[in-house]
Amino acid sequence: MLQQIGAQTYAWVQPDGTWWLNNAGVVAGEDAVLVIDTCATAARTRRFLDAIAGLGPVRYAVNTHQHGDHTYGNSLLPATTVIIGHERMREGLRTDPVIDGCPPFWTPVPDWGPVARRLPDVTVAGGLTLHAGGRRVELRHPGGPAHTTGDLIAWLPDDGVLFAGDLVFAGLTPLVFMGSVPGALAALDWIAAFAPSVLVPGHGPVLHGAADITRVLDDHRRYYELVRSIGRAGLARGVSPLEAARGADLGPFASWPDAERIVLNLHRVYADESDHDFDLAGALTDAITWLGGPMHTAVNE
Ligand SMILES: [Zn+2]
């Protein structure tokens, strides 16, 4: 669903925002369109690109981070589109095994369709300012690991619009297992300092106005503090991340979609605060054990 959020600025919102259903963005300028992220599957990316076909040629694309829901559709962009991403995002996608076939951690198993690994042409370390058809778009890295190690936001100072990527999940359980809990907390303050009037999260509905944005950022703070305290209590008791999650009271977050991410996020706390090695496949296996079966996704629809 294409939503206009500013003059020639749009969000592509895919309800309900759960696993693999991301948001993307569009900034249209004079004879140049910038897209912010693509989608997980070829079919979903085609739907997005068809919806914006009338806005002009897609000259630039930005990937907010390496995850497949934001990047696998890169290969459906025109061959002439210049793709931009953080240098660690590029490395993450280059070595991502999931694009070659998704393991059955989700049900139904995602089918990406005819996508191919297409990496950024331009990499960014700290930041870059694009002038896309006369539109000023500031790409900025939060300064350290947060959702992943290679996150970028896109800030439109003239519109007050901020595309946050997966630094923000609106009304859905946040995910930091490939990033950092303290880094994700710091990124919330960093985002708030831009004082956006519109914030496009990586998943979930667009946030309009300071009150809406502050409420959602505060939800993230409470969630990350809860994850950290459950993780520290589990480490103190000498139990596994899965056992720590099983014994935990998630309070209001228990009913949030994708609640099983508690297990993934605890694996990150354990890796960062003890000598536990971070094991991606082990973390995902524990999440489906906690849930009692594979995680749900509607990405094939
Ligand atoms: Zn992500």
Coordinates of C-alpha atoms in Angstrom, one line a residue, residues 109-281:
V109 CA 8.7 -21.7 4.2
P110 CA 9.3 -18.4 2.3
D111 CA 9.7 -18.6 -1.4
W112 CA 11.6 -15.6 -2.7
G113 CA 10.9 -16.3 -6.3
P114 CA 13.3 -15.2 -9.0
V115 CA 15.6 -12.9 -7.0
A116 CA 19.4 -12.8 -7.1
R117 CA 22.0 -11.4 -4.8
R118 CA 22.5 -7.8 -5.8
L119 CA 24.9 -5.8 -3.7
P120 CA 25.3 -2.0 -3.2
D121 CA 27.4 -0.2 -5.8
V122 CA 28.3 2.5 -3.3
T123 CA 29.1 1.8 0.4
V124 CA 28.9 4.3 3.3
A125 CA 30.7 4.2 6.6
G126 CA 29.4 7.1 8.6
G127 CA 27.1 9.0 6.3
L128 CA 26.3 10.4 2.8
T129 CA 24.1 13.1 1.6
L130 CA 22.2 12.4 -1.7
H131 CA 20.7 15.1 -3.9
A132 CA 18.2 13.0 -5.7
G133 CA 16.5 15.1 -8.4
G134 CA 16.9 18.1 -6.1
R135 CA 15.7 16.3 -3.0
R136 CA 18.1 16.4 0.0
V137 CA 18.4 12.9 1.6
E138 CA 20.8 12.4 4.5
L139 CA 21.9 8.8 5.0
R140 CA 23.3 8.3 8.5
H141 CA 24.8 5.4 10.5
P142 CA 23.9 5.4 14.2
G143 CA 27.6 5.0 15.1
G144 CA 27.7 1.3 16.1
P145 CA 25.7 -1.9 16.1
A146 CA 22.0 -1.5 16.8
H147 CA 19.5 -3.6 14.8
T148 CA 22.5 -4.9 12.8
T149 CA 26.1 -3.8 12.4
G150 CA 25.4 -1.8 9.2
D151 CA 22.2 0.2 9.8
L152 CA 21.4 3.4 7.9
I153 CA 18.5 5.8 8.3
A154 CA 17.3 8.2 5.6
W155 CA 16.5 11.7 6.9
L156 CA 14.7 14.3 4.8
P157 CA 15.3 17.5 6.6
D158 CA 13.0 19.6 4.3
D159 CA 10.0 17.3 5.0
G160 CA 10.8 16.2 8.6
V161 CA 10.5 12.6 7.4
L162 CA 12.8 9.9 8.8
F163 CA 13.0 6.4 7.4
A164 CA 14.2 4.4 10.4
G165 CA 14.6 0.9 8.9
D166 CA 14.5 -1.8 11.6
L167 CA 15.7 0.5 14.3
V168 CA 12.0 1.0 14.8
F169 CA 9.2 -1.7 14.8
A170 CA 5.8 0.0 15.3
G171 CA 3.6 -2.3 17.5
L172 CA 5.7 -5.4 16.8
T173 CA 8.4 -7.1 18.8
P174 CA 11.7 -5.4 18.1
L175 CA 14.6 -7.6 17.0
V176 CA 18.3 -6.9 17.9
F177 CA 19.8 -10.4 17.7
M178 CA 22.3 -9.4 15.0
G179 CA 23.0 -6.0 16.6
S180 CA 23.3 -4.8 20.2
V181 CA 20.8 -4.0 23.0
P182 CA 22.8 -1.0 24.3
G183 CA 23.4 0.1 20.7
A184 CA 19.7 -0.1 19.9
L185 CA 18.9 1.9 23.1
A186 CA 21.4 4.6 22.0
A187 CA 19.9 4.6 18.5
L188 CA 16.5 5.6 20.0
D189 CA 17.9 8.7 21.5
W190 CA 19.8 9.4 18.3
I191 CA 16.6 9.1 16.2
A192 CA 14.6 11.3 18.7
A193 CA 17.2 14.0 18.3
F194 CA 16.3 14.5 14.6
A195 CA 12.8 15.5 15.9
P196 CA 11.0 14.0 12.9
S197 CA 7.4 14.9 12.3
V198 CA 6.9 11.6 10.4
L199 CA 8.7 8.4 11.1
V200 CA 8.5 5.3 8.8
P201 CA 9.4 2.2 10.8
G202 CA 10.9 -0.8 9.2
H203 CA 7.8 -2.7 10.0
G204 CA 4.3 -1.6 11.2
P205 CA 2.3 1.6 10.5
V206 CA 3.8 5.0 9.7
L207 CA 4.0 7.2 12.8
H208 CA 2.7 10.8 12.5
G209 CA 3.6 13.5 15.0
A210 CA 5.9 13.8 18.1
A211 CA 3.4 12.1 20.5
D212 CA 3.0 9.0 18.4
I213 CA 6.8 8.8 17.7
T214 CA 7.7 9.3 21.4
R215 CA 5.3 6.6 22.5
V216 CA 6.7 4.0 20.2
L217 CA 10.3 4.9 21.0
D218 CA 9.4 4.6 24.7
D219 CA 7.9 1.2 24.1
H220 CA 11.3 0.1 22.6
R221 CA 13.2 1.4 25.6
R222 CA 11.0 -0.5 28.0
Y223 CA 11.3 -3.7 25.9
Y224 CA 15.1 -3.5 25.6
E225 CA 15.4 -2.8 29.3
L226 CA 13.2 -5.9 29.9
V227 CA 15.3 -8.0 27.6
R228 CA 18.5 -6.9 29.4
S229 CA 17.1 -7.6 32.8
I230 CA 15.8 -11.1 31.8
G231 CA 19.1 -11.9 30.2
R232 CA 21.2 -10.7 33.2
A233 CA 18.9 -12.7 35.6
G234 CA 19.3 -15.8 33.4
L235 CA 23.1 -15.4 33.3
A236 CA 23.1 -15.0 37.1
R237 CA 21.1 -18.2 37.5
G238 CA 23.3 -20.1 35.0
V239 CA 20.4 -21.0 32.7
S240 CA 20.3 -21.0 28.9
P241 CA 18.7 -18.2 26.9
L242 CA 15.8 -20.5 26.1
E243 CA 15.3 -21.3 29.8
A244 CA 15.5 -17.6 30.7
A245 CA 12.8 -16.9 28.1
R246 CA 10.6 -19.7 29.4
G247 CA 10.6 -18.4 32.9
A248 CA 10.2 -14.7 32.0
D249 CA 7.1 -12.5 32.3
L250 CA 7.0 -10.4 29.2
G251 CA 4.2 -8.2 30.6
P252 CA 2.5 -6.1 27.9
F253 CA 5.0 -7.4 25.3
A254 CA 3.7 -11.0 25.6
S255 CA 0.8 -10.3 23.3
W256 CA 2.9 -8.4 20.7
P257 CA 3.3 -10.1 17.3
D258 CA 6.5 -12.1 16.9
A259 CA 6.9 -12.4 20.7
E260 CA 9.3 -15.3 20.1
R261 CA 12.0 -12.8 19.3
I262 CA 12.6 -12.6 23.0
V263 CA 14.6 -15.8 22.6
L264 CA 16.7 -14.3 19.7
N265 CA 17.2 -11.1 21.6
L266 CA 18.3 -13.0 24.8
H267 CA 20.9 -14.8 22.7
R268 CA 22.4 -11.4 21.9
V269 CA 22.4 -10.3 25.6
Y270 CA 24.2 -13.6 26.5
A271 CA 26.8 -13.1 23.7
D272 CA 27.5 -9.5 24.7
E273 CA 27.5 -10.0 28.5
S274 CA 29.2 -13.4 28.9
D275 CA 31.5 -15.8 27.1
H276 CA 28.6 -17.4 25.2
D277 CA 29.3 -17.5 21.4
F278 CA 26.5 -16.1 19.3
D279 CA 25.1 -18.9 17.2
L280 CA 22.5 -17.7 14.7
A281 CA 21.1 -21.2 13.8

